[in-house]
Amino acid sequence: MPTPNRLGSTAPESIFRSQEGLGVWEHKGKVAAVGIGHSPTARRWDGTAENTIGAWCLMALRKAIDDAGVPPEEIDGLVFLPTTTTGAHWPADRPIPMDIVNAYETTDDPLDGIAKLTDTWLLKNMPELTNVKFVMAGMDCMSNAIAIAAQAVGDGMANNCLVLKAWHNLEGRYSHGGANAEETISGNQKWSNPYGSANSWGTAQQFQRYLWKYGKTKEMMTPFMVNSRRNGLMFPEGYWYQHRPEELTEEDYLESRWIAKPANLFDNDIPIHTAAAYLITTAERAKDMKQKPAYILNHAADRTIQRGLNQTLEEAQRSCASTGRKLLEGAGISASDLSFENMYDGFSLFHVFHMEGLGFAGVKEGEGLDLYQEDISIEGPHPVSPSGGNVGSGRTRFWMHTDSIQQIQGRAGDRQIRIPAEIGVSGGPLPLYHSDWIVWGASPD
Amino acid sequence: MPKQSPVPDELDQPFWDACNEERLVIQNCVSCDRLQHPPEAECFGCGSGNELEWREMSGRGRIHSYGVVYDNTVALRIPDQPFNLAVIELEEDPEITLVSNLPGVPLDEVEIGAAVTVIFEETPATGQKIPEWQVVE
C-alpha cells in the first residue's frame, strides 16, 4: 500500500474528480455496487470482544460478500478508512484490555480493531480473503471510499472491491477534555477557542445568515426533520429503528434545547457504534451476482478550502453549486433526471444548501425550505433524503449510500420510493473541505 | 469572563504582538495583493512563500452572521453560557473573517450587517490580548 498522506489516506488526488469541465465520467455505468453488509448499531461499545468495532467490520464485510453472492477468493480489492472515531478517542490513561485485543489476530498496535483500523488487521482476521491485491486507505467517510473503489474498478485495478467504513463510540462526552479544558490554547484552535465553541456552531451561523438573507424561518426545517426520522424508522439497519423507535413530532423538534441556536439538539446527529460495507464490481461481473446492480454513473469531489477563519454561507453555496454541476456533468444528466436525493444531513441545517446546489426538484438558492413545505416524503414526487440520513439513523455518513443502492435495486422495503427509482445521488460530508459524491443509476446509460 | 490565552508560534507571533499593542494586522501577499487569515507559511492564492507581509487593518468590519451558543465545549466559557458568537467580516475584505462574542450586545439581539469596531481583551492565563468587536452606535 502507498505511503499515507498527513490525513492517513493512501489515495492519490488524481483518483478524484474534483474539477468542473471534465465531461462525462469515462467509466459511467461500467461500475456497480451490488452487495451490502451492515453490523448492528449501538450507542456505544459495550466493552465485549464480540462487539469491538473490528469485530463488527468483519461482520459487515462478510455480509456484503454474502449479499453479493461472490466467493471470498474472488475478492481482489479493499478500500477502508483507518479512522473510526466519532470524536471519542481512547483515553491515554485507560488500560487497554489485552484479553479482548488477543481475541483476534493482532498487529503492532493493540488499539487496532478497537479504536482504529488497518488493512493488516482486517486481512489477518479474514483469512478467507486470499486474493486481495488492491488495498487503499481513504479519508474519513464512506463517500471517499466508494469514489476510490469506483475509479479503481473502472481503471482495472480491482474487479471485486470491498469498501468499508466503521465508527466506534466510547463512554463519556467527547470534545470536552484535552485542549478544551486548558487555560491556554495552541494550534488552529487558538483562533476560535477563546470565544467558545460548539461543533454545530459553524453550520448554525451559516443557517442564521440564510434565514436572514432569504426571509425564512427556523420552523420551516420541521417537515424535513419529521420526514427524516420517519424514514429512519423504516430503516432496519439504523440506530433509531433498532433502539429507539420513536417518531419525532413537530413539538419535539421545535421545543428541543438549543446547542448553538439556530441548531438544536435534533439538528446534531447522535454518535453511534457501527460498521457497513459494500461490494463494488464491474458492470459485467455484476450481471451474475445475487443482487441487481446499482450502476455508478459518476463520482465527484469537493476539495475547496475556505478563505477565512470560518466557512461562510456564500462559500458553502458556491461549493454546493459547483458540486452539483460536477455531479450532473459527469453523469451526463440534468437535475430533472433525479428520482431522489440523499445528500448529507449531519448537521441537518446544511442539507438545504446541498439540495439547492444540486437543483433537486428545480430548487434554486433560497428556495430549499419552501420545498420542505411540500410533499418530500417517499410517497411524493420528489423524495428528499429517503434514507433519513444521519437524522433518521445516527451518525455514520453512510445511510444515504445504503439507501441509494437499495432504492435503485428495489429493495428499500417500506422506504422504497413510490416513483421509479431510476437515478439518485448521495454523498457528503460538508460543503467545501473533503467531500465526495456518487450518482447511482438503475441503468448504465 | 475568562477566555483561553492563545499561545503564539513562530508563524503568527507578529499577529499576537500587534494585538498586545492594540493593533489588528492580517497577513497579506505582496505578490498577488491578497489577504489571508489565519496566517499560513505560503499564500493560498499564488503559493508564494516569501512575499508575505503583515498589513495593518482599519479595525472596522461588519457582523456577517452569528449563533447563540448554549452547549459549548471549552471549559472556561461554560460559566458564560449562553453567549453570542458572531462571524466578523473585515472592511478591507469581507471574505476575511474573525469571531467575536460581541461584548455589550444582549443575547440573541444581534443585527446581521451591523458595523463593528475592534477592541482588544486581555486573557488571564498569559496576559495575551485578543481581538474583540463592539457594535458602532
Coordinates of C-alpha atoms in Angstrom, one line a residue:
Chain A
M1 CA 0.0 0.0 0.0
P2 CA 1.4 3.5 -0.8
T3 CA 2.6 5.8 2.0
P4 CA -0.3 7.6 3.7
N5 CA -0.5 11.4 3.4
R6 CA -0.8 13.5 6.5
L7 CA -4.5 12.7 6.7
G8 CA -3.9 9.0 6.7
S9 CA -5.1 8.4 3.1
T10 CA -3.1 6.5 0.5
A11 CA -5.3 7.6 -2.4
P12 CA -3.7 10.0 -4.8
E13 CA -5.8 13.1 -5.5
S14 CA -5.7 12.1 -9.2
I15 CA -8.3 9.5 -8.5
F16 CA -10.9 12.1 -7.6
R17 CA -13.0 14.2 -10.0
S18 CA -12.7 17.5 -8.2
Q19 CA -12.7 19.9 -11.2
E20 CA -15.6 21.1 -13.3
G21 CA -15.4 20.6 -17.1
L22 CA -14.1 17.0 -17.0
G23 CA -17.0 15.8 -19.2
V24 CA -18.8 12.5 -18.8
W25 CA -17.0 10.1 -16.5
E26 CA -15.1 7.6 -18.6
H27 CA -16.4 4.7 -16.6
K28 CA -20.0 5.8 -16.4
G29 CA -22.2 2.7 -16.0
K30 CA -19.3 0.3 -16.2
V31 CA -19.0 0.0 -12.4
A32 CA -21.7 -1.0 -9.9
A33 CA -22.4 -1.6 -6.3
V34 CA -24.1 -4.9 -5.6
G35 CA -23.6 -6.3 -2.1
I36 CA -24.5 -4.5 1.2
G37 CA -23.4 -5.6 4.7
H38 CA -24.2 -3.9 8.0
S39 CA -23.2 -4.7 11.5
P40 CA -25.8 -4.0 14.3
T41 CA -25.8 -0.5 15.8
A42 CA -25.2 0.5 19.4
R43 CA -25.0 3.9 21.2
R44 CA -21.5 2.9 22.5
W45 CA -19.2 -0.1 22.6
D46 CA -20.2 -2.3 25.4
G47 CA -16.6 -3.4 26.2
T48 CA -17.1 -7.0 24.9
A49 CA -14.8 -8.8 22.4
E50 CA -17.7 -9.7 20.1
N51 CA -18.8 -6.1 19.8
T52 CA -15.5 -4.3 19.1
I53 CA -15.6 -2.1 16.1
G54 CA -13.2 -4.5 14.4
A55 CA -15.5 -7.5 15.0
W56 CA -18.3 -5.5 13.5
C57 CA -16.2 -4.7 10.5
L58 CA -15.6 -8.4 9.9
M59 CA -19.4 -9.0 10.2
A60 CA -20.2 -6.2 7.7
L61 CA -17.6 -7.3 5.2
R62 CA -18.8 -10.9 5.3
K63 CA -22.4 -9.9 4.9
A64 CA -21.6 -7.7 1.9
I65 CA -19.8 -10.6 0.3
D66 CA -22.6 -13.0 1.0
D67 CA -25.2 -10.5 -0.1
A68 CA -23.4 -10.1 -3.5
G69 CA -23.0 -13.9 -3.8
V70 CA -19.3 -13.7 -4.6
P71 CA -16.9 -16.4 -3.4
P72 CA -14.4 -14.8 -0.9
E73 CA -11.5 -15.8 -3.0
E74 CA -12.8 -13.6 -5.9
I75 CA -12.4 -10.5 -3.7
D76 CA -9.3 -8.7 -5.0
G77 CA -9.8 -5.2 -3.6
L78 CA -10.3 -3.5 -0.3
V79 CA -10.8 0.2 0.4
F80 CA -11.2 1.2 4.0
L81 CA -11.0 4.2 6.3
P82 CA -8.3 3.9 9.1
T83 CA -10.1 6.4 11.3
T84 CA -13.1 5.1 13.2
T85 CA -13.7 7.7 15.8
T86 CA -17.0 9.5 16.2
G87 CA -15.0 12.1 18.2
A88 CA -14.3 9.7 21.1
H89 CA -10.6 8.8 21.4
W90 CA -9.1 6.1 23.6
P91 CA -8.0 7.9 26.8
A92 CA -4.2 7.8 27.3
D93 CA -4.6 6.7 30.9
R94 CA -7.2 3.9 30.2
P95 CA -5.7 0.4 30.2
I96 CA -6.1 -1.5 27.0
P97 CA -8.0 -4.7 27.6
M98 CA -5.5 -7.2 26.2
D99 CA -7.8 -10.2 26.6
I100 CA -10.1 -8.5 24.1
V101 CA -7.2 -7.5 21.8
N102 CA -5.9 -11.0 21.8
A103 CA -9.3 -12.5 21.0
Y104 CA -8.3 -11.6 17.4
E105 CA -5.3 -11.8 15.2
T106 CA -3.2 -8.8 16.3
T107 CA -0.9 -6.2 14.8
D108 CA 1.7 -4.0 16.4
D109 CA -0.9 -1.6 17.7
P110 CA -3.2 -3.0 20.4
L111 CA -5.9 -0.4 19.6
D112 CA -6.1 -1.8 16.0
G113 CA -9.7 -3.2 15.7
I114 CA -10.8 -1.3 18.8
A115 CA -10.3 2.4 18.1
K116 CA -8.7 2.3 14.6
L117 CA -8.3 0.1 11.7
T118 CA -5.5 -1.1 9.4
D119 CA -5.7 -3.3 6.4
T120 CA -3.3 -5.7 8.1
W121 CA -5.7 -6.3 11.0
L122 CA -8.7 -6.7 8.6
L123 CA -6.9 -9.2 6.3
K124 CA -5.3 -11.2 9.2
N125 CA -8.8 -11.7 10.6
M126 CA -10.4 -12.6 7.3
P127 CA -8.2 -15.5 6.2
E128 CA -10.8 -16.4 3.6
L129 CA -9.8 -13.3 1.6
T130 CA -6.8 -15.0 -0.1
N131 CA -6.6 -12.9 -3.3
V132 CA -6.7 -9.2 -2.3
K133 CA -4.2 -7.4 -4.5
F134 CA -5.5 -3.8 -4.3
V135 CA -5.7 -2.1 -1.0
M136 CA -6.2 1.6 -0.4
A137 CA -6.9 3.8 2.6
G138 CA -9.4 6.6 2.2
M139 CA -10.1 9.6 4.3
D140 CA -12.9 10.0 6.8
C141 CA -16.1 8.8 5.0
M142 CA -17.7 6.0 3.1
S143 CA -18.2 8.5 0.3
N144 CA -14.5 8.8 -0.2
A145 CA -14.0 5.0 -0.1
I146 CA -16.8 4.5 -2.7
A147 CA -15.2 7.1 -5.0
I148 CA -11.8 5.4 -4.7
A149 CA -13.3 2.0 -5.4
A150 CA -15.4 3.2 -8.3
Q151 CA -12.4 4.7 -10.0
A152 CA -10.1 1.7 -9.2
V153 CA -12.6 -0.8 -10.6
G154 CA -13.2 1.3 -13.6
D155 CA -9.4 1.6 -14.2
G156 CA -9.0 -2.2 -13.8
M157 CA -7.0 -2.1 -10.6
A158 CA -9.6 -4.4 -9.0
N159 CA -12.6 -6.4 -10.1
N160 CA -14.4 -7.1 -6.9
C161 CA -13.6 -4.4 -4.4
L162 CA -14.9 -4.2 -0.8
V163 CA -15.4 -0.8 0.7
L164 CA -15.7 -0.4 4.5
K165 CA -16.5 2.3 7.0
A166 CA -16.8 1.9 10.7
W167 CA -17.4 4.2 13.6
H168 CA -16.5 3.4 17.2
N169 CA -18.1 5.3 20.1
L170 CA -16.9 5.0 23.7
E171 CA -18.2 6.1 27.1
G172 CA -18.2 9.8 28.0
R173 CA -18.7 13.1 26.3
Y174 CA -16.1 14.0 23.7
S175 CA -14.7 17.4 22.8
H176 CA -14.8 18.4 26.5
G177 CA -11.4 17.3 27.5
G178 CA -7.9 17.8 26.2
A179 CA -7.1 21.3 24.8
N180 CA -10.6 22.5 25.5
A181 CA -10.1 22.0 29.2
E182 CA -6.9 24.1 29.4
E183 CA -6.3 27.8 30.2
T184 CA -4.1 28.3 27.1
I185 CA -4.6 27.1 23.5
S186 CA -2.3 26.3 20.7
G187 CA -2.7 25.2 17.1
N188 CA -5.5 26.1 14.8
Q189 CA -8.0 26.3 17.7
K190 CA -6.2 29.4 19.1
W191 CA -8.2 31.5 16.6
S192 CA -11.6 30.4 17.8
N193 CA -11.5 28.6 21.1
P194 CA -11.0 31.7 23.3
Y195 CA -14.5 32.8 22.2
G196 CA -16.1 29.4 22.9
S197 CA -17.1 26.7 20.6
A198 CA -19.8 24.2 19.7
N199 CA -19.5 21.6 17.0
S200 CA -22.6 22.8 15.2
W201 CA -22.0 26.5 15.5
G202 CA -20.2 26.8 12.1
T203 CA -23.3 25.5 10.4
A204 CA -25.6 27.3 12.7
Q205 CA -24.1 30.7 11.7
Q206 CA -24.4 29.8 8.0
F207 CA -28.1 28.9 8.5
Q208 CA -28.8 32.0 10.5
R209 CA -27.5 34.1 7.6
Y210 CA -29.5 32.0 5.2
L211 CA -32.7 32.8 7.2
W212 CA -31.8 36.5 7.2
K213 CA -30.8 36.6 3.5
Y214 CA -33.9 34.9 2.2
G215 CA -36.5 35.9 4.8
K216 CA -37.2 32.3 6.0
T217 CA -37.8 30.8 9.5
K218 CA -36.2 28.1 11.5
E219 CA -39.7 26.5 11.8
M220 CA -39.5 25.7 8.1
M221 CA -37.0 23.0 8.9
T222 CA -39.6 21.0 10.8
P223 CA -41.1 18.9 7.9
F224 CA -37.6 17.8 6.9
M225 CA -36.8 16.7 10.4
V226 CA -40.1 14.8 10.9
N227 CA -39.8 13.2 7.5
S228 CA -36.2 12.1 8.1
R229 CA -37.0 10.4 11.4
R230 CA -40.0 8.8 9.7
N231 CA -37.7 7.4 7.0
G232 CA -35.2 6.3 9.6
L233 CA -37.8 4.4 11.4
M234 CA -38.3 2.4 8.2
F235 CA -34.5 1.6 8.0
P236 CA -34.0 -1.7 9.8
E237 CA -30.2 -1.3 9.8
G238 CA -30.3 2.1 11.6
Y239 CA -29.9 3.1 15.2
W240 CA -33.3 4.7 15.9
Y241 CA -35.2 1.8 14.3
Q242 CA -33.2 -0.7 16.4
H243 CA -33.1 1.0 19.7
R244 CA -35.5 4.0 19.9
P245 CA -38.4 3.6 17.6
E246 CA -39.8 7.0 18.4
E247 CA -41.5 9.3 16.0
L248 CA -40.2 12.9 16.0
T249 CA -43.1 15.3 16.3
E250 CA -43.2 19.0 15.4
E251 CA -43.3 19.8 19.1
D252 CA -40.4 17.5 19.9
Y253 CA -38.3 19.3 17.3
L254 CA -39.3 22.9 18.0
E255 CA -39.1 22.6 21.7
S256 CA -35.8 20.8 21.8
R257 CA -32.9 22.5 23.7
W258 CA -30.5 24.7 21.9
I259 CA -26.9 23.7 21.2
A260 CA -25.9 26.6 19.1
K261 CA -29.0 28.5 18.1
P262 CA -30.4 28.1 15.5
A263 CA -29.1 24.5 15.8
N264 CA -30.9 22.5 18.5
L265 CA -30.3 19.0 19.8
F266 CA -32.0 17.2 16.9
D267 CA -30.0 19.2 14.4
N268 CA -27.0 17.5 15.8
D269 CA -26.8 13.8 14.9
I270 CA -26.3 11.2 17.5
P271 CA -22.9 9.4 17.6
I272 CA -23.2 5.7 17.4
H273 CA -21.0 2.5 17.1
T274 CA -21.5 0.6 13.8
A275 CA -20.0 -0.5 10.5
A276 CA -21.0 -1.0 6.9
A277 CA -19.5 -2.5 3.8
Y278 CA -20.4 -2.6 0.1
L279 CA -19.1 -4.7 -2.8
I280 CA -18.2 -2.6 -5.9
T281 CA -17.6 -4.5 -9.1
T282 CA -17.6 -4.2 -12.8
A283 CA -20.9 -3.9 -14.5
E284 CA -20.1 -7.1 -16.5
R285 CA -19.4 -9.1 -13.4
A286 CA -22.4 -7.7 -11.6
K287 CA -24.8 -9.3 -14.0
D288 CA -24.0 -12.7 -12.5
M289 CA -24.3 -11.7 -8.8
K290 CA -27.2 -12.2 -6.4
Q291 CA -28.5 -8.6 -6.4
K292 CA -29.4 -6.2 -9.1
P293 CA -26.5 -3.8 -9.9
A294 CA -26.7 -0.2 -8.7
Y295 CA -24.7 1.4 -11.5
I296 CA -22.3 4.2 -10.7
L297 CA -22.8 6.9 -13.2
N298 CA -20.3 9.4 -11.8
H299 CA -18.3 10.3 -8.7
A300 CA -17.3 13.9 -7.9
A301 CA -15.2 15.5 -5.2
D302 CA -15.1 18.9 -3.5
R303 CA -11.7 19.9 -2.3
T304 CA -12.4 23.7 -1.9
I305 CA -10.8 25.4 1.0
Q306 CA -12.4 28.4 2.7
R307 CA -10.6 31.7 2.7
G308 CA -11.2 33.0 6.1
L309 CA -11.4 31.6 9.6
N310 CA -15.0 30.4 9.1
Q311 CA -16.7 29.0 6.1
T312 CA -19.4 31.5 5.2
L313 CA -22.8 30.8 3.8
E314 CA -21.7 32.2 0.4
E315 CA -18.7 30.0 0.3
A316 CA -20.9 27.0 1.2
Q317 CA -23.4 27.9 -1.5
R318 CA -20.7 28.3 -4.2
S319 CA -19.2 25.0 -3.2
C320 CA -22.5 23.2 -3.3
A321 CA -23.4 24.7 -6.7
S322 CA -20.0 23.6 -8.1
T323 CA -20.6 20.1 -6.7
G324 CA -24.0 19.9 -8.3
R325 CA -22.6 20.9 -11.7
K326 CA -19.8 18.3 -11.4
L327 CA -22.2 15.6 -10.5
L328 CA -24.6 16.2 -13.3
E329 CA -22.0 16.9 -15.9
G330 CA -20.0 13.7 -15.1
A331 CA -23.1 11.6 -15.2
G332 CA -24.4 13.2 -18.4
I333 CA -27.8 14.0 -16.8
S334 CA -29.8 17.0 -15.7
A335 CA -31.2 17.7 -12.2
S336 CA -34.7 16.8 -13.5
D337 CA -33.5 13.2 -14.2
L338 CA -33.0 12.7 -10.4
S339 CA -35.6 10.4 -8.8
F340 CA -34.4 11.1 -5.3
E341 CA -31.6 12.8 -3.4
N342 CA -29.6 11.5 -0.4
M343 CA -27.3 14.5 0.2
Y344 CA -25.7 14.6 3.6
D345 CA -27.5 15.9 6.6
G346 CA -25.3 15.8 9.7
F347 CA -25.7 18.7 10.6
S348 CA -29.3 18.8 9.4
L349 CA -29.2 22.6 8.7
F350 CA -26.9 22.3 5.7
H351 CA -28.9 19.7 3.8
V352 CA -30.8 22.5 2.2
F353 CA -27.5 24.0 0.8
H354 CA -26.6 20.7 -0.8
M355 CA -30.1 20.3 -2.2
E356 CA -30.1 23.7 -3.7
G357 CA -26.7 23.3 -5.2
L358 CA -27.9 20.2 -6.9
G359 CA -31.0 21.9 -8.2
F360 CA -33.1 19.0 -6.9
A361 CA -36.8 19.4 -7.8
G362 CA -35.9 22.6 -9.5
V363 CA -35.0 24.5 -6.3
K364 CA -32.6 27.4 -6.6
E365 CA -30.7 29.2 -3.8
G366 CA -33.1 30.3 -1.1
E367 CA -35.9 28.0 -2.2
G368 CA -35.0 24.8 -0.4
L369 CA -37.0 25.4 2.7
D370 CA -40.0 26.1 0.5
L371 CA -39.7 22.6 -1.0
Y372 CA -39.7 21.2 2.6
Q373 CA -43.2 22.6 2.9
E374 CA -44.4 20.4 0.0
D375 CA -44.6 16.6 -0.2
I376 CA -41.0 15.5 0.3
S377 CA -42.0 12.0 1.6
I378 CA -41.1 8.7 -0.1
E379 CA -44.7 8.7 -1.4
G380 CA -44.3 12.1 -3.1
P381 CA -43.0 13.2 -6.5
H382 CA -39.6 14.5 -5.0
P383 CA -38.4 12.2 -2.2
V384 CA -36.0 14.2 -0.1
S385 CA -33.5 12.1 1.9
P386 CA -35.4 8.8 1.7
S387 CA -32.6 7.3 3.8
G388 CA -33.5 9.6 6.6
G389 CA -29.8 10.3 6.8
N390 CA -27.9 10.8 10.0
V391 CA -31.1 12.5 11.4
G392 CA -33.0 9.3 10.9
S393 CA -30.4 6.6 11.8
G394 CA -27.4 8.1 13.6
R395 CA -24.0 9.5 12.8
T396 CA -22.4 7.4 10.1
R397 CA -22.4 9.3 6.9
F398 CA -23.3 6.1 5.1
W399 CA -27.0 5.6 5.4
M400 CA -27.5 7.7 2.3
H401 CA -25.4 5.3 0.3
T402 CA -27.0 2.1 1.6
D403 CA -30.4 3.6 0.8
S404 CA -29.4 4.8 -2.6
I405 CA -28.2 1.3 -3.6
Q406 CA -31.3 -0.3 -2.1
Q407 CA -33.6 2.2 -3.8
I408 CA -32.0 1.5 -7.2
Q409 CA -32.1 -2.2 -6.5
G410 CA -35.8 -2.0 -5.5
R411 CA -35.1 -3.5 -2.0
A412 CA -35.5 -0.5 0.2
G413 CA -38.6 -2.2 1.9
D414 CA -41.0 0.2 3.5
R415 CA -38.8 3.1 2.4
Q416 CA -39.0 2.3 -1.3
I417 CA -39.9 5.5 -3.1
R418 CA -43.2 5.2 -5.0
I419 CA -41.9 6.8 -8.2
P420 CA -39.5 4.6 -10.2
A421 CA -36.0 4.8 -8.6
E422 CA -34.1 5.5 -11.8
I423 CA -31.3 7.9 -10.8
G424 CA -30.3 9.1 -7.4
V425 CA -27.4 10.9 -5.7
S426 CA -25.7 10.5 -2.3
G427 CA -22.6 11.8 -0.6
G428 CA -21.0 14.2 1.8
P429 CA -20.0 15.3 4.3
L430 CA -19.7 19.1 4.2
P431 CA -19.8 21.9 1.7
L432 CA -16.1 22.6 0.9
Y433 CA -13.4 20.6 2.8
H434 CA -13.0 17.0 1.7
S435 CA -16.3 15.7 0.3
D436 CA -17.2 13.0 -2.2
W437 CA -20.4 12.3 -4.1
I438 CA -21.9 9.4 -6.1
V439 CA -24.6 9.3 -8.8
W440 CA -26.4 6.0 -8.9
G441 CA -28.5 4.6 -11.8
A442 CA -30.8 1.7 -12.4
S443 CA -29.5 1.6 -16.0
P444 CA -25.8 2.0 -17.1
D445 CA -26.8 4.6 -19.8
Chain B
M1 CA -15.2 36.4 31.8
P2 CA -12.0 34.3 31.4
K3 CA -11.0 33.1 27.9
Q4 CA -8.2 30.8 26.9
S5 CA -4.9 32.5 26.1
P6 CA -3.7 31.8 22.6
V7 CA -0.1 30.6 22.5
P8 CA 1.8 32.3 19.6
D9 CA 4.1 30.3 17.4
E10 CA 6.8 31.4 15.1
L11 CA 4.4 32.0 12.2
D12 CA 1.8 34.0 13.9
Q13 CA 3.8 35.8 16.6
P14 CA 3.5 39.2 14.7
F15 CA -0.3 39.0 14.8
W16 CA -0.3 38.4 18.6
D17 CA 2.4 41.0 19.2
A18 CA 0.2 43.6 17.3
C19 CA -2.8 42.6 19.4
N20 CA -0.8 43.4 22.6
E21 CA -0.1 46.8 21.0
E22 CA -3.9 47.1 20.2
R23 CA -3.4 46.9 16.5
L24 CA -5.0 44.5 14.1
V25 CA -2.7 43.1 11.4
I26 CA -3.6 40.5 8.8
Q27 CA -1.2 38.5 6.6
N28 CA -1.0 39.9 3.0
C29 CA 0.6 38.5 -0.1
V30 CA 2.6 41.3 -1.8
S31 CA 2.8 39.2 -5.0
C32 CA -0.9 38.8 -5.6
D33 CA -2.2 41.6 -3.2
R34 CA -4.4 39.2 -1.3
L35 CA -5.2 39.0 2.4
Q36 CA -5.4 35.7 4.2
H37 CA -6.3 34.6 7.7
P38 CA -5.4 32.6 9.7
P39 CA -1.8 33.1 8.7
E40 CA 0.0 30.4 6.6
A41 CA 3.5 29.7 5.6
E42 CA 2.5 30.3 1.9
C43 CA 0.0 32.4 0.1
F44 CA -3.1 30.3 -0.6
G45 CA -3.7 32.3 -3.7
C46 CA -0.4 32.1 -5.6
G47 CA 1.7 29.8 -3.5
S48 CA 4.3 32.4 -2.8
G49 CA 6.2 31.8 0.4
N50 CA 8.5 34.7 0.7
E51 CA 6.3 37.7 -0.2
L52 CA 4.0 37.6 2.8
E53 CA 3.8 40.7 4.9
W54 CA 1.7 41.9 7.9
R55 CA -0.7 44.7 6.9
E56 CA -2.4 46.8 9.5
M57 CA -6.2 46.9 9.2
S58 CA -8.6 49.8 9.9
G59 CA -10.2 47.8 12.7
R60 CA -13.6 48.3 11.1
G61 CA -15.9 45.5 10.0
R62 CA -19.5 44.1 9.9
I63 CA -21.4 41.3 11.5
H64 CA -21.6 38.6 8.9
S65 CA -23.7 36.2 10.9
Y66 CA -23.9 34.7 14.4
G67 CA -25.2 31.9 16.5
V68 CA -26.1 31.7 20.2
V69 CA -24.0 29.0 22.0
Y70 CA -25.8 27.2 24.7
D71 CA -23.7 24.0 25.0
N72 CA -20.1 24.9 24.3
T73 CA -17.1 22.6 24.6
V74 CA -14.5 25.0 26.0
A75 CA -14.4 24.7 29.8
L76 CA -13.5 28.3 30.6
R77 CA -16.6 29.5 28.6
I78 CA -19.1 27.2 30.2
P79 CA -20.0 29.7 33.1
D80 CA -20.9 32.3 30.5
Q81 CA -23.4 30.1 28.6
P82 CA -25.4 31.0 26.7
F83 CA -23.4 33.7 24.7
N84 CA -23.4 35.3 21.3
L85 CA -20.8 34.0 18.9
A86 CA -20.5 36.1 15.7
V87 CA -18.6 36.0 12.5
I88 CA -17.0 39.4 11.7
E89 CA -16.1 40.3 8.2
L90 CA -13.3 42.9 7.7
E91 CA -13.9 46.1 5.9
E92 CA -10.8 45.6 3.8
D93 CA -12.0 42.2 2.5
P94 CA -15.4 40.7 3.6
E95 CA -14.2 37.2 3.0
I96 CA -11.6 37.5 5.7
T97 CA -13.4 36.7 8.9
L98 CA -12.7 36.6 12.6
V99 CA -15.0 35.7 15.5
S100 CA -16.4 37.7 18.4
N101 CA -18.6 37.4 21.5
L102 CA -19.9 41.0 20.7
P103 CA -19.5 42.4 24.2
G104 CA -22.4 44.7 25.1
V105 CA -24.9 43.1 22.7
P106 CA -27.8 41.5 24.5
L107 CA -28.2 37.8 24.0
D108 CA -29.6 36.9 20.6
E109 CA -30.2 40.6 19.7
V110 CA -27.6 40.6 17.0
E111 CA -28.1 42.6 13.8
I112 CA -26.5 41.0 10.8
G113 CA -24.8 43.6 8.8
A114 CA -24.2 46.0 11.7
A115 CA -21.0 47.9 11.7
V116 CA -18.4 46.9 14.4
T117 CA -15.0 48.2 15.5
V118 CA -12.2 46.2 17.0
I119 CA -11.2 46.4 20.7
F120 CA -8.7 44.2 22.5
E121 CA -9.3 42.0 25.5
E122 CA -6.7 40.6 27.8
T123 CA -6.8 36.9 28.5
P124 CA -5.9 35.9 32.1
A125 CA -3.5 32.9 31.7
T126 CA -0.7 34.7 29.9
G127 CA -2.0 38.3 29.5
Q128 CA -2.1 37.9 25.8
K129 CA -4.6 40.2 24.2
I130 CA -7.1 39.0 21.6
P131 CA -9.3 40.9 19.2
E132 CA -12.9 41.6 20.2
W133 CA -15.6 43.6 18.4
Q134 CA -18.1 46.2 19.5
V135 CA -21.1 47.4 17.6
V136 CA -20.7 51.0 16.5
E137 CA -23.5 53.1 17.9

